Structure formats: C-alpha cells, structure tokens
Short mmCIF file of C-alpha atoms and ligand atoms in Angstrom, two decimals:
data_model
loop_
_atom_site.label_atom_id
_atom_site.label_comp_id
_atom_site.label_asym_id
_atom_site.label_seq_id
_atom_site.Cartn_x
_atom_site.Cartn_y
_atom_site.Cartn_z
CA MET A 29 0.00 0.00 0.00
CA LYS A 30 1.33 3.47 -0.90
CA GLN A 31 2.32 5.46 2.19
CA THR A 32 0.61 8.85 2.67
CA PRO A 33 3.23 11.59 2.13
CA PRO A 34 3.98 13.69 5.22
CA HIS A 35 2.24 17.06 5.33
CA ILE A 36 4.03 19.86 7.18
CA ALA A 37 3.07 23.44 7.93
CA ILE A 38 5.58 26.27 8.21
CA LEU A 39 4.79 29.32 10.28
CA PRO A 40 7.21 32.13 9.44
CA SER A 41 7.10 35.66 10.75
CA PRO A 42 5.49 37.98 8.19
CA ALA A 43 8.62 39.82 6.97
CA ILE A 44 9.79 39.14 3.42
CA SER A 45 13.32 38.56 4.74
CA HIS A 46 12.09 35.64 6.83
CA LEU A 47 9.77 34.38 4.14
CA ILE A 48 12.52 34.00 1.52
CA PRO A 49 14.42 31.31 3.48
CA VAL A 50 11.13 29.64 4.46
CA VAL A 51 10.11 29.33 0.82
CA GLU A 52 13.53 28.01 -0.04
CA LEU A 53 13.34 25.47 2.81
CA ALA A 54 9.96 24.35 1.47
CA ARG A 55 11.42 24.01 -2.01
CA ARG A 56 14.31 21.89 -0.68
CA LEU A 57 11.95 19.65 1.27
CA LEU A 58 9.74 19.23 -1.79
CA LEU A 59 12.73 18.37 -3.98
CA HIS A 60 13.86 15.92 -1.40
CA ASP A 61 10.75 13.91 -1.15
CA ASP A 62 7.10 13.48 -1.73
CA LEU A 63 5.83 15.99 0.85
CA HIS A 64 2.99 18.47 1.20
CA VAL A 65 3.84 21.91 2.56
CA THR A 66 1.46 24.60 3.79
CA ILE A 67 2.92 28.03 4.59
CA ILE A 68 0.82 30.04 7.04
CA ILE A 69 1.57 33.77 6.99
CA PRO A 70 0.24 36.13 9.65
CA CYS A 71 -0.36 39.64 8.25
CA SER A 72 -0.84 43.02 9.86
CA ASP A 73 -2.12 46.32 8.49
CA ASP A 74 1.49 47.52 8.55
CA LEU A 75 2.83 44.37 6.96
CA PRO A 76 0.33 43.30 4.28
CA PRO A 77 1.73 40.91 1.66
CA SER A 78 3.90 43.02 -0.66
CA ASP A 79 4.42 42.36 -4.37
CA ALA A 80 7.85 40.93 -3.53
CA THR A 81 6.21 38.55 -1.00
CA LYS A 82 3.61 37.42 -3.51
CA SER A 83 6.23 36.91 -6.19
CA VAL A 84 8.43 34.82 -3.84
CA LEU A 85 5.43 32.65 -2.93
CA GLU A 86 4.36 32.23 -6.54
CA SER A 87 7.72 30.65 -7.26
CA LEU A 88 6.83 27.55 -5.21
CA PRO A 89 5.96 24.39 -7.13
CA LYS A 90 2.15 24.31 -7.20
CA PRO A 91 0.83 20.78 -6.73
CA ASN A 92 2.13 20.09 -3.24
CA THR A 93 2.17 23.56 -1.71
CA ARG A 94 -0.40 25.90 -0.34
CA THR A 95 -0.20 29.37 1.19
CA ILE A 96 -2.63 30.66 3.79
CA PHE A 97 -2.62 34.37 4.69
CA LEU A 98 -4.08 35.07 8.11
CA PRO A 99 -6.02 38.35 8.02
CA PRO A 100 -4.67 41.53 9.66
CA ASP A 101 -5.29 41.92 13.36
CA ARG A 102 -5.50 44.89 15.76
CA PHE A 103 -2.29 46.14 17.36
CA ASP A 104 -3.50 48.35 20.19
CA ASP A 105 -1.07 46.84 22.67
CA LEU A 106 2.07 47.07 20.55
CA PRO A 107 4.84 48.25 22.91
CA SER A 108 5.70 51.94 22.75
CA ASP A 109 9.30 51.11 21.77
CA SER A 110 7.93 49.27 18.77
CA ARG A 111 10.42 48.66 15.96
CA PRO A 112 10.17 46.30 12.99
CA THR A 113 11.58 43.39 15.04
CA ALA A 114 9.04 43.97 17.82
CA GLU A 115 6.26 44.16 15.29
CA LEU A 116 7.24 40.78 13.89
CA ALA A 117 7.25 39.16 17.30
CA PHE A 118 3.96 40.70 18.34
CA THR A 119 2.23 40.12 14.99
CA VAL A 120 2.46 36.39 15.53
CA SER A 121 1.22 36.57 19.15
CA HIS A 122 -1.86 38.41 17.92
CA HIS A 123 -2.71 35.67 15.47
CA LEU A 124 -2.65 32.74 17.88
CA PRO A 125 -6.44 32.11 17.73
CA SER A 126 -6.45 32.00 13.93
CA ILE A 127 -3.27 29.91 13.88
CA HIS A 128 -5.07 27.46 16.18
CA ARG A 129 -8.07 27.28 13.83
CA VAL A 130 -5.92 26.68 10.74
CA LEU A 131 -3.68 24.05 12.34
CA LYS A 132 -6.70 22.23 13.77
CA SER A 133 -8.32 22.13 10.37
CA LEU A 134 -5.11 20.94 8.66
CA ALA A 135 -4.67 18.23 11.27
CA SER A 136 -8.17 16.87 10.78
CA ARG A 137 -8.60 13.76 8.69
CA ASN A 138 -11.31 15.34 6.54
CA THR A 139 -9.13 17.68 4.48
CA THR A 140 -8.14 17.06 0.86
CA THR A 141 -4.44 17.18 1.78
CA PRO A 142 -2.88 14.50 3.97
CA PRO A 143 -3.24 15.28 7.70
CA LEU A 144 -0.56 17.42 9.20
CA VAL A 145 2.33 15.63 10.92
CA ALA A 146 4.54 18.55 11.93
CA VAL A 147 4.70 22.31 12.15
CA PHE A 148 7.87 24.36 11.71
CA VAL A 149 7.71 27.62 13.65
CA SER A 150 10.06 30.57 13.33
CA LEU A 151 11.60 32.01 16.47
CA PHE A 152 9.10 34.88 16.37
CA ALA A 153 6.25 32.37 16.18
CA ILE A 154 7.46 30.21 19.03
CA ASP A 155 4.24 30.79 21.03
CA ALA A 156 2.53 28.55 18.50
CA LEU A 157 4.35 25.55 20.02
CA ASP A 158 1.60 25.37 22.66
CA ILE A 159 -1.06 25.14 19.98
CA ALA A 160 0.76 22.35 18.17
CA LYS A 161 1.23 20.49 21.45
CA GLY A 162 -2.47 20.83 22.30
CA LEU A 163 -3.39 19.40 18.90
CA GLY A 164 -0.88 16.56 19.18
CA ILE A 165 1.23 17.83 16.25
CA SER A 166 5.04 17.54 16.39
CA SER A 167 7.01 20.79 16.19
CA TYR A 168 10.38 22.00 14.97
CA VAL A 169 11.88 25.48 15.24
CA PHE A 170 13.10 26.99 11.98
CA TYR A 171 15.83 29.58 12.53
CA PRO A 172 16.64 31.45 9.27
CA MET A 173 19.87 32.93 10.62
CA ASN A 174 23.20 31.40 11.61
CA ALA A 175 24.54 29.33 14.49
CA ILE A 176 26.36 32.18 16.25
CA SER A 177 23.23 34.29 16.61
CA LEU A 178 21.25 31.21 17.68
CA SER A 179 23.85 30.83 20.44
CA VAL A 180 22.81 34.22 21.83
CA PHE A 181 19.28 32.92 22.34
CA PHE A 182 20.60 29.76 23.99
CA HIS A 183 22.62 31.84 26.45
CA LEU A 184 20.38 34.86 26.94
CA SER A 185 19.39 33.93 30.49
CA LYS A 186 23.06 33.69 31.45
CA LEU A 187 23.80 36.97 29.66
CA ASP A 188 20.91 38.52 31.54
CA GLU A 189 22.53 37.56 34.83
CA ILE A 190 25.92 38.91 33.74
CA ALA A 191 24.25 42.17 32.67
CA ALA A 192 22.09 42.45 35.80
CA SER A 193 23.50 45.85 36.78
CA TYR A 194 23.24 47.39 33.30
CA ASP A 195 20.22 48.59 31.34
CA PHE A 196 21.99 48.04 28.03
CA LEU A 197 24.11 45.11 26.87
CA LYS A 198 26.27 47.61 24.97
CA ASP A 199 27.58 48.76 28.38
CA LEU A 200 29.00 45.36 29.32
CA PRO A 201 32.64 46.05 30.23
CA GLU A 202 34.02 42.70 29.04
CA PRO A 203 33.63 40.98 25.67
CA VAL A 204 31.07 38.16 25.66
CA LYS A 205 32.42 34.70 24.88
CA LEU A 206 29.75 32.21 23.86
CA PRO A 207 30.75 28.58 23.22
CA GLY A 208 32.12 28.12 19.67
CA CYS A 209 31.64 31.81 18.77
CA PRO A 210 34.05 34.67 18.24
CA SER A 211 34.22 37.17 21.14
CA PHE A 212 31.57 39.87 20.83
CA ARG A 213 31.51 43.29 22.38
CA GLY A 214 28.19 43.84 24.15
CA ARG A 215 27.17 46.40 21.54
CA ASP A 216 27.61 43.87 18.73
CA LEU A 217 25.06 41.45 20.15
CA PHE A 218 21.60 41.13 18.55
CA SER A 219 19.96 44.59 18.56
CA GLY A 220 16.63 43.23 19.87
CA VAL A 221 18.28 42.29 23.17
CA GLN A 222 20.32 45.47 23.66
CA ASP A 223 17.88 47.32 25.91
CA ARG A 224 16.99 45.14 28.91
CA ARG A 225 14.12 47.43 29.93
CA THR A 226 11.91 46.81 26.88
CA ASP A 227 8.98 44.43 26.35
CA MET A 228 10.85 43.19 23.33
CA TYR A 229 13.75 42.10 25.54
CA LYS A 230 11.37 40.29 27.88
CA LYS A 231 9.79 38.53 24.95
CA PHE A 232 13.22 37.41 23.70
CA LEU A 233 14.03 36.16 27.19
CA GLN A 234 10.86 34.04 27.08
CA PHE A 235 11.83 32.73 23.62
CA SER A 236 15.23 31.88 24.99
CA LYS A 237 13.91 29.97 28.00
CA ARG A 238 11.65 28.03 25.72
CA LEU A 239 14.50 27.15 23.37
CA VAL A 240 16.78 26.06 26.18
CA SER A 241 14.09 23.89 27.78
CA GLY A 242 13.99 21.85 24.56
CA GLU A 243 10.44 20.92 25.51
CA ASP A 244 7.55 20.86 23.06
CA PHE A 245 9.71 20.63 19.94
CA LYS A 246 11.90 17.99 18.38
CA GLY A 247 14.71 19.99 16.85
CA ILE A 248 16.01 23.21 15.38
CA VAL A 249 16.56 23.65 11.67
CA VAL A 250 19.21 26.35 11.31
CA ASN A 251 20.38 28.14 8.15
CA SER A 252 24.01 27.38 8.88
CA VAL A 253 26.65 25.49 6.94
CA ARG A 254 28.46 23.10 9.27
CA ASP A 255 31.86 23.56 7.58
CA ILE A 256 31.60 27.36 7.70
CA GLU A 257 30.43 27.66 11.32
CA SER A 258 31.91 24.38 12.51
CA GLU A 259 32.77 25.48 16.07
CA ALA A 260 29.45 27.18 16.79
CA VAL A 261 27.43 24.29 15.32
CA LYS A 262 29.48 21.77 17.29
CA ALA A 263 28.97 23.72 20.52
CA LEU A 264 25.20 23.90 19.98
CA GLN A 265 25.03 20.20 19.20
CA GLU A 266 27.12 19.18 22.19
CA GLU A 267 25.29 21.43 24.63
CA ASN A 268 21.92 20.11 23.53
CA SER A 269 22.69 16.49 22.76
CA GLY A 270 20.08 14.17 24.15
CA LYS A 271 17.59 17.03 24.45
CA LEU A 272 17.08 18.13 20.88
CA THR A 273 18.64 17.77 17.45
CA ILE A 274 20.21 20.68 15.57
CA TYR A 275 19.90 20.40 11.77
CA PRO A 276 22.35 22.76 9.97
CA VAL A 277 20.83 22.72 6.47
CA GLY A 278 22.24 25.92 4.94
CA PRO A 279 22.88 27.72 2.78
CA ILE A 280 19.12 28.02 2.34
CA VAL A 281 19.10 30.81 -0.19
CA ASN A 282 16.62 31.87 -2.75
CA ILE A 283 17.83 30.74 -6.15
CA ASP A 284 16.40 33.26 -8.50
CA SER A 285 12.74 32.86 -7.72
CA SER A 286 11.58 36.41 -8.33
CA GLY A 287 9.95 37.20 -11.63
CA GLN A 288 11.80 39.57 -13.94
CA ASN A 289 10.19 42.97 -14.45
CA ASN A 290 11.39 45.80 -16.72
CA GLN A 291 13.65 47.34 -14.10
CA ASP A 292 15.27 43.93 -13.47
CA SER A 293 16.06 43.40 -17.13
CA GLU A 294 17.46 46.93 -17.46
CA CYS A 295 19.75 46.25 -14.52
CA LEU A 296 20.89 42.87 -15.85
CA THR A 297 21.48 44.27 -19.34
CA TRP A 298 23.59 47.05 -17.82
CA LEU A 299 25.52 44.49 -15.78
CA GLY A 300 26.08 42.41 -18.90
CA ASN A 301 27.90 45.34 -20.51
CA GLN A 302 30.46 45.70 -17.69
CA PRO A 303 33.83 43.92 -17.49
CA ARG A 304 34.10 40.70 -15.48
CA GLY A 305 34.25 41.15 -11.70
CA SER A 306 34.26 44.97 -12.00
CA VAL A 307 30.98 45.97 -10.31
CA LEU A 308 30.40 46.59 -6.60
CA TYR A 309 26.82 45.83 -5.53
CA VAL A 310 25.59 48.03 -2.65
CA SER A 311 22.47 47.04 -0.76
CA PHE A 312 21.10 47.04 2.78
CA GLY A 313 18.61 44.17 2.60
CA SER A 314 14.86 44.18 2.30
CA GLY A 315 14.25 47.28 4.42
CA GLY A 316 17.54 48.84 5.53
CA THR A 317 18.47 52.43 4.88
CA LEU A 318 20.96 55.05 6.08
CA SER A 319 20.69 58.51 7.56
CA PHE A 320 20.73 61.41 5.08
CA ASP A 321 24.29 62.40 6.10
CA GLN A 322 25.56 58.85 5.79
CA MET A 323 23.87 58.43 2.43
CA THR A 324 25.62 61.58 1.21
CA GLU A 325 29.01 60.28 2.36
CA LEU A 326 28.34 56.95 0.67
CA ALA A 327 27.40 58.68 -2.59
CA PHE A 328 30.61 60.76 -2.61
CA GLY A 329 32.65 57.72 -1.54
CA LEU A 330 31.35 55.62 -4.43
CA GLU A 331 31.94 58.49 -6.82
CA ARG A 332 35.51 59.01 -5.58
CA SER A 333 36.37 55.31 -5.69
CA GLY A 334 36.21 55.44 -9.49
CA GLN A 335 34.74 51.91 -9.41
CA ARG A 336 31.61 50.66 -11.15
CA PHE A 337 28.63 50.05 -8.89
CA ILE A 338 24.95 49.16 -8.55
CA TRP A 339 23.38 50.85 -5.54
CA VAL A 340 19.91 50.04 -4.20
CA VAL A 341 18.83 53.36 -2.73
CA ARG A 342 16.09 53.97 -0.18
CA LYS A 343 14.72 57.12 1.33
CA PRO A 344 17.04 58.01 4.24
CA ASN A 345 16.04 57.45 7.81
CA THR A 346 16.10 60.22 10.37
CA GLN A 347 18.04 58.27 13.00
CA PRO A 348 21.79 58.72 12.49
CA PRO A 349 24.12 57.16 11.65
CA ASN A 350 22.38 53.98 10.51
CA ALA A 351 18.85 52.76 10.87
CA THR A 352 16.28 50.52 9.31
CA CYS A 353 12.85 51.31 8.02
CA LEU A 354 10.08 49.39 6.36
CA GLY A 355 7.98 51.71 4.28
CA PRO A 356 7.11 53.31 0.97
CA LEU A 357 10.04 55.00 -0.68
CA GLU A 358 10.87 57.58 -3.37
CA PRO A 359 14.53 58.00 -2.71
CA LEU A 360 16.56 59.37 -5.63
CA GLY A 361 15.84 63.00 -4.72
CA PHE A 362 17.98 62.55 -1.59
CA LEU A 363 21.19 61.95 -3.55
CA PRO A 364 23.76 64.79 -3.81
CA ASN A 365 23.18 67.26 -6.65
CA GLY A 366 24.65 66.03 -9.92
CA PHE A 367 25.61 62.60 -8.51
CA LEU A 368 23.55 60.65 -11.05
CA GLU A 369 24.97 62.65 -13.98
CA ARG A 370 28.58 62.45 -12.79
CA THR A 371 28.45 58.65 -12.27
CA LYS A 372 26.35 57.91 -15.35
CA GLY A 373 27.66 54.93 -17.26
CA ARG A 374 29.74 53.51 -14.43
CA GLY A 375 27.09 53.56 -11.71
CA LEU A 376 23.51 52.33 -11.71
CA VAL A 377 21.18 53.50 -8.97
CA LEU A 378 18.04 51.45 -8.39
CA PRO A 379 15.26 52.79 -6.19
CA ASP A 380 14.16 50.37 -3.47
CA TRP A 381 14.79 46.91 -4.94
CA ALA A 382 17.21 44.95 -7.17
CA PRO A 383 17.10 41.40 -8.48
CA GLN A 384 19.81 40.68 -5.91
CA VAL A 385 20.24 36.96 -6.44
CA ARG A 386 20.83 37.51 -10.14
CA VAL A 387 23.12 40.48 -9.56
CA LEU A 388 25.30 38.49 -7.16
CA GLY A 389 25.32 35.51 -9.51
CA HIS A 390 26.40 37.65 -12.49
CA GLY A 391 30.02 37.41 -13.65
CA SER A 392 30.38 41.22 -13.76
CA THR A 393 29.79 41.52 -10.00
CA GLY A 394 33.04 41.49 -8.03
CA GLY A 395 32.12 42.85 -4.59
CA PHE A 396 29.20 43.46 -2.25
CA LEU A 397 28.85 46.28 0.25
CA SER A 398 26.22 44.71 2.50
CA HIS A 399 24.36 45.23 5.76
CA CYS A 400 25.18 41.55 6.47
CA GLY A 401 21.63 40.23 6.74
CA TRP A 402 22.11 36.48 6.77
CA SER A 403 20.39 35.79 3.43
CA SER A 404 22.45 38.50 1.70
CA THR A 405 25.57 37.07 3.30
CA LEU A 406 24.82 33.53 2.13
CA GLU A 407 23.85 34.75 -1.35
CA SER A 408 27.27 36.40 -1.53
CA VAL A 409 29.01 33.27 -0.25
CA VAL A 410 27.38 30.90 -2.74
CA ASN A 411 28.58 33.19 -5.52
CA GLY A 412 32.06 33.73 -4.06
CA VAL A 413 31.60 37.52 -3.88
CA PRO A 414 33.78 39.21 -1.18
CA LEU A 415 32.18 41.78 1.10
CA ILE A 416 32.45 45.16 2.74
CA VAL A 417 30.46 44.90 5.98
CA TRP A 418 28.06 47.67 6.93
CA PRO A 419 25.83 46.21 9.65
CA LEU A 420 22.72 48.13 10.70
CA ALA A 421 20.54 46.16 13.10
CA ALA A 422 19.28 42.74 14.25
CA GLU A 423 22.18 40.21 14.38
CA GLN A 424 24.09 41.94 11.58
CA LYS A 425 26.94 43.21 13.76
CA MET A 426 27.59 39.64 14.91
CA ASN A 427 27.61 38.50 11.29
CA ALA A 428 30.10 41.25 10.49
CA VAL A 429 32.44 40.01 13.26
CA LEU A 430 32.14 36.46 11.91
CA LEU A 431 32.89 37.59 8.34
CA VAL A 432 35.79 39.92 9.14
CA GLU A 433 37.49 38.32 12.12
CA ARG A 434 36.85 34.61 11.87
CA LEU A 435 36.19 33.88 8.20
CA LYS A 436 38.30 36.75 6.80
CA VAL A 437 36.13 37.23 3.72
CA ALA A 438 35.24 40.88 4.26
CA LEU A 439 36.67 44.34 4.89
CA ARG A 440 35.24 46.67 7.52
CA PRO A 441 35.03 50.47 7.22
CA LYS A 442 36.05 52.62 10.19
CA ALA A 443 33.47 55.08 11.47
CA ASP A 444 34.28 58.53 12.84
CA ASP A 445 34.61 58.36 16.64
CA GLU A 446 32.58 61.51 17.15
CA ASP A 447 29.50 61.21 14.98
CA GLY A 448 29.64 57.55 13.96
CA LEU A 449 29.61 58.39 10.23
CA VAL A 450 31.81 56.54 7.76
CA ARG A 451 33.48 59.29 5.72
CA ARG A 452 33.71 59.44 1.94
CA GLU A 453 37.53 58.99 1.86
CA GLU A 454 37.29 55.81 3.93
CA ILE A 455 34.54 54.47 1.68
CA ALA A 456 36.44 55.30 -1.51
CA ASN A 457 39.62 53.64 -0.21
CA LEU A 458 37.86 50.53 1.01
CA VAL A 459 35.87 50.08 -2.20
CA LYS A 460 39.06 50.38 -4.27
CA ALA A 461 40.80 47.94 -1.92
CA LEU A 462 38.04 45.32 -2.18
CA MET A 463 37.75 45.57 -5.95
CA GLU A 464 41.39 45.82 -6.98
CA GLY A 465 43.62 46.09 -3.88
CA THR A 466 46.87 44.11 -4.04
CA SER A 467 47.70 44.05 -0.31
CA GLU A 468 47.94 40.73 1.51
CA GLU A 469 44.64 41.44 3.33
CA CYS A 470 42.72 42.21 0.13
CA ARG A 471 44.01 39.15 -1.67
CA THR A 472 43.24 36.96 1.36
CA VAL A 473 39.67 38.26 1.50
CA ARG A 474 39.05 37.50 -2.18
CA ASN A 475 40.71 34.07 -2.07
CA ARG A 476 39.06 32.97 1.15
CA MET A 477 35.65 33.89 -0.23
CA LYS A 478 36.30 31.48 -3.12
CA ASP A 479 37.14 28.76 -0.56
CA LEU A 480 33.95 29.54 1.33
CA LYS A 481 31.93 29.24 -1.86
CA ASP A 482 33.41 25.75 -2.38
CA LEU A 483 32.42 24.76 1.16
CA ALA A 484 28.86 26.00 0.62
CA VAL A 485 28.52 24.18 -2.69
CA LYS A 486 29.96 21.01 -1.17
CA ALA A 487 27.49 21.17 1.74
CA LEU A 488 24.62 21.07 -0.75
CA GLY A 489 26.18 18.29 -2.86
CA GLU A 490 25.03 14.67 -2.89
CA ASP A 491 26.92 13.66 0.25
CA GLY A 492 27.26 17.20 1.67
CA SER A 493 26.64 17.95 5.34
CA SER A 494 23.50 20.01 4.69
CA THR A 495 22.04 17.41 2.32
CA ARG A 496 22.59 14.77 4.98
CA ALA A 497 21.03 16.93 7.70
CA LEU A 498 17.98 17.50 5.50
CA SER A 499 17.67 13.76 4.76
CA GLN A 500 17.84 13.03 8.46
CA LEU A 501 15.07 15.57 9.05
CA VAL A 502 12.86 14.11 6.32
CA SER A 503 13.34 10.59 7.71
CA MET A 504 12.23 11.87 11.11
CA LEU A 505 9.15 13.45 9.53
CA LYS A 506 8.26 10.19 7.84
CA LYS A 507 8.43 8.32 11.12
CA ILE A 508 5.94 10.62 12.87
O1 UPG B 624 16.94 44.97 -3.41
C1 UPG B 624 16.84 43.89 -2.82
C2 UPG B 624 17.06 43.75 -1.44
C3 UPG B 624 16.94 42.50 -0.88
N1 UPG B 624 16.61 41.43 -1.66
C4 UPG B 624 16.50 40.09 -1.05
O2 UPG B 624 15.96 40.21 0.25
C5 UPG B 624 16.60 39.33 1.16
C6 UPG B 624 17.19 40.16 2.28
O3 UPG B 624 17.45 39.32 3.37
P1 UPG B 624 18.65 39.60 4.39
O4 UPG B 624 19.90 39.82 3.70
O5 UPG B 624 18.66 38.47 5.37
O6 UPG B 624 18.32 40.97 5.07
P2 UPG B 624 17.04 41.59 5.81
O7 UPG B 624 16.00 41.80 4.84
O8 UPG B 624 17.52 42.79 6.51
O9 UPG B 624 16.68 40.42 6.86
C7 UPG B 624 16.28 40.35 8.22
O10 UPG B 624 16.16 38.94 8.46
C8 UPG B 624 17.36 38.20 8.32
C9 UPG B 624 17.05 36.72 8.62
O11 UPG B 624 16.21 36.17 7.67
C10 UPG B 624 18.43 38.70 9.27
O12 UPG B 624 19.64 38.02 9.04
C11 UPG B 624 18.62 40.20 9.06
O13 UPG B 624 19.56 40.69 9.98
C12 UPG B 624 17.28 40.92 9.22
O14 UPG B 624 17.43 42.31 9.02
C13 UPG B 624 17.69 38.60 0.37
O15 UPG B 624 17.22 37.32 0.00
C14 UPG B 624 17.87 39.47 -0.87
O16 UPG B 624 18.25 38.74 -2.02
C15 UPG B 624 16.40 41.56 -3.00
O17 UPG B 624 16.11 40.59 -3.71
N2 UPG B 624 16.52 42.79 -3.55
#
C-alpha cells in the first residue's frame, strides 16, 4: 500500500526577509521527497503581503504547496518602543487564535491534503508551540539565521545575569564569549536584546527559556553550513545532545525565484555590458536604509572610488548614523546634486529593490557592500563575492564580526569616533581595496571567499553535510 506523504506546515514571521528562506526550505523539502507543505503567513495592516512577498510565494511548485494568509489583526497593545523586530514578534502573538483554527483544520482527517504531521515555527512564532502540542502535532523550530546568533538565544538567560546591573548590553565592560563563537563586544550582540528594559527584551528572554528547555519541539533547523560555522554548530550540538537535534541545512538561499520585471532586465542588461568582476553591488537588505548624512558620504565615496557600482537606494532614515525602516520609498531626490549625472555609465542606482540573487550571480559583480543580513551574506558566499560589511541592526553586527574576524572574507570600514559616520575617503579607499587592492589582506579576502563558496557548494552536494542533515530531518518526519 502506498504510504501517505507527510504534510508539514511552516509558520514564518510575516517579513519578506524571513519568508525568503522559508520558501527556499519548502522548495528543498519538496525536492527531497514526496511531501505536502502549507505556509501560514500572519499579516498586519502595517505588513500586508507586498508584491515581492507574492512573487516569492508564486515561485513555489504548485501541486504540493499551499499558502494561507491570516487576516490583519488589531495592534492596540504594541509596545511603545515598537520597531520592525518587535512588530514581527507581536504580529504572531496576535494571530494565535487563527493559527489554532488553521492548524486544527489541517490536522483533521477530513481535508483534501494529507493530515498534518509537523509544524515548523520561526523564532518569532514560538508561542505557536503550545497550539501544536495541544493538537498533538510535532514541532520544529526553523531559525533562518546562523549558528552564532542562535547561540545568543541559547545563552540569553546567562547573559541577563551577567548584565544584571546594566540597562543596556552595549555597556558590558568585558567581551562576551559564547561557546564556539568569536568574542563579541556587548554592543555587537543582537539589537533586539540590547535594551533590557523593553517588552521586546522580555519577549526574547521568554523565547530563549523556551529554546533552552527543549520541551515541546523535536529539533532546530538552522540556516548554517556546518563547515563554515563548525565550532558554533558543534557547541550547539554538544550542549543540547540528548535534548534536541540541531539540523544545519544551509545555505538556504533563494535561487532566483523572483519574476523579472522591466527594471530587473534593465539592470541585468547594464551588468552584462560591464567587465568581469568589475561591479560593486551596494544594498542594505529588504528594508535597511541610512541617515541622510551617511547616504551623502556613501554617494561621494562611491563616486571618488572610481569603481563601477549598482546601488539600491532607499529614502534616508532620520536616526543617524544607521537605521532601518520598512515603508514606501521615493529616494533618488535625496542623492547629492549632480551625482547621477557624474556617475552615469559607471554607476547604476536602483530605487528600493534589485534582483539581488541575479546580480550576485552575475560574472560582472566582483564585490558586495552589505548590511550583512544572513540571506544576503549567504547569497554572496554561494557566488564567491567578497564583502564590505556595513551592519545596521538585528544580528548583523555579529555577522560582520564572523565575516571579518573569523572567516576573513570581508573588509570593515572605520566610522568617525565623534558622529559615527563613515566618511567618503574611507569608503572610496575601502571600495578600491576590495575591488582591486593588491595588499595581503585584500588578496586573502578575495581568495578565502572562493574557498567559502566551495564549502557552501559542497554542503549542498550529494553527500554534503547540509544534504545529509535535511535527509535526516525528512526521515524523522516520515516516522511521525
Ligand atoms: O533589493 C533587494 C534587497 C533584498 N533582496 C533580497 O531580500 C533578502 C534580504 O534578506 P537579508 O539579507 O537576510 O536581510 P534583511 O531583509 O535585513 O533580513 C532580516 O532577516 C534576516 C534573517 O532572515 C536577518 O539576518 C537580518 O539581519 C534581518 O534584518 C535577500 O534574499 C535578498 O536577495 C532583493 O532581492 N533585492
């Protein structure tokens, strides 16, 4: 008799940046075996499904996948310190009743799809573990970032004790040493846990306790490559052995799923006319932007570098020196007078969005100035493109430390001690160094990024570590 294929649900947080790895995970699982996948997306009035979200979801193979959008909810009790990260965490909490209804219906034997065997919840949706438990459905946590930032959540209670006499983790006098991780200054730790007085911090502390308990879920699927983060992955596995399984299945990156619109083809045609490895791609992720002053310095720095570039520009934020925003944008008017004319031909400025995966995979791209979001980082790694790190928020400063100090695949600009701005001269010099510098450091960065690319490709190969971890996960799902 033919076995019923396992049906799993994935519950991401509503941001596009979290959805991209979720969709890619679903695609990998579907390639791997005969599975059914339902993605359940909580929406809010502030975060309705964008065109980019819809286009990412449309790229999923149709027969065995389904997407359910949960309708917007009210947000009267959003904390006053609300930032995008807080919104994500609280959006999911607000949808718990509708998540319960959907999971219950998927788990019932009367649906047209096979009954649900497991639900994968993102860190921000961890409250849904109770619902799954109540319905008798197995759970896994899906963590779209890397092993070093996951370590912060595993050790947050301990960090909280160490920081007991400080309001802010940035004030910790000693560097923080987590097992298997590079040393981090307090201010480089995940931005959501910086201010111990906020509701957001308390929520993360709850998430952390839940993770450490290892109760109510069977394992954590992490977007890490074992051979790239070997020490951090090993530490997580050893600390949790017997309690839960860690599945490092990365790099889970979107492989060109977005449809191509006119702006995309213009950008790719332009790229196609540039010499090999000559273009620096500049982007700050799905919602990142700079202050007006910093944007001006970056514009002059790119101009002075004399290098070719593609720059995804967003309307500047009012919080210097760096900040993130999620919102509607009409940004080119904020560039310095005459910038577009003076850099015409060697620079391409794209408002808001670029076909990033294709840009990074293009032979003309030779460097990436990035905010170090984990998907951007992995997309750079799988294409062997060396980086300039420009972290803004979330866990990006930790990623920057990993890339510069441990992996040595990136250069880091120095900011002015007084106002925190990175000046145009520094930017120009660093861009030239990354693209054509002949110093030992520059050559090391470029060569080591090629080695890292090989490790990432190997991990996804037939007998690669990530392929094996995914097979192990699928076998577990089939046994449920
Ligand atoms: O013009 C653009 C800008 C972004 N992207 C895509 O959007 C994603 C951006 O993801 P990421 O690099 O991870 O950055 P964020 O959007 O900032 O992601 C948030 O979520 C990530 C985890 O998923 C964290 O690592 C980040 O710190 C957090 O800011 C990537 O797949 C990009 O290819 C585009 O396609 N075009």
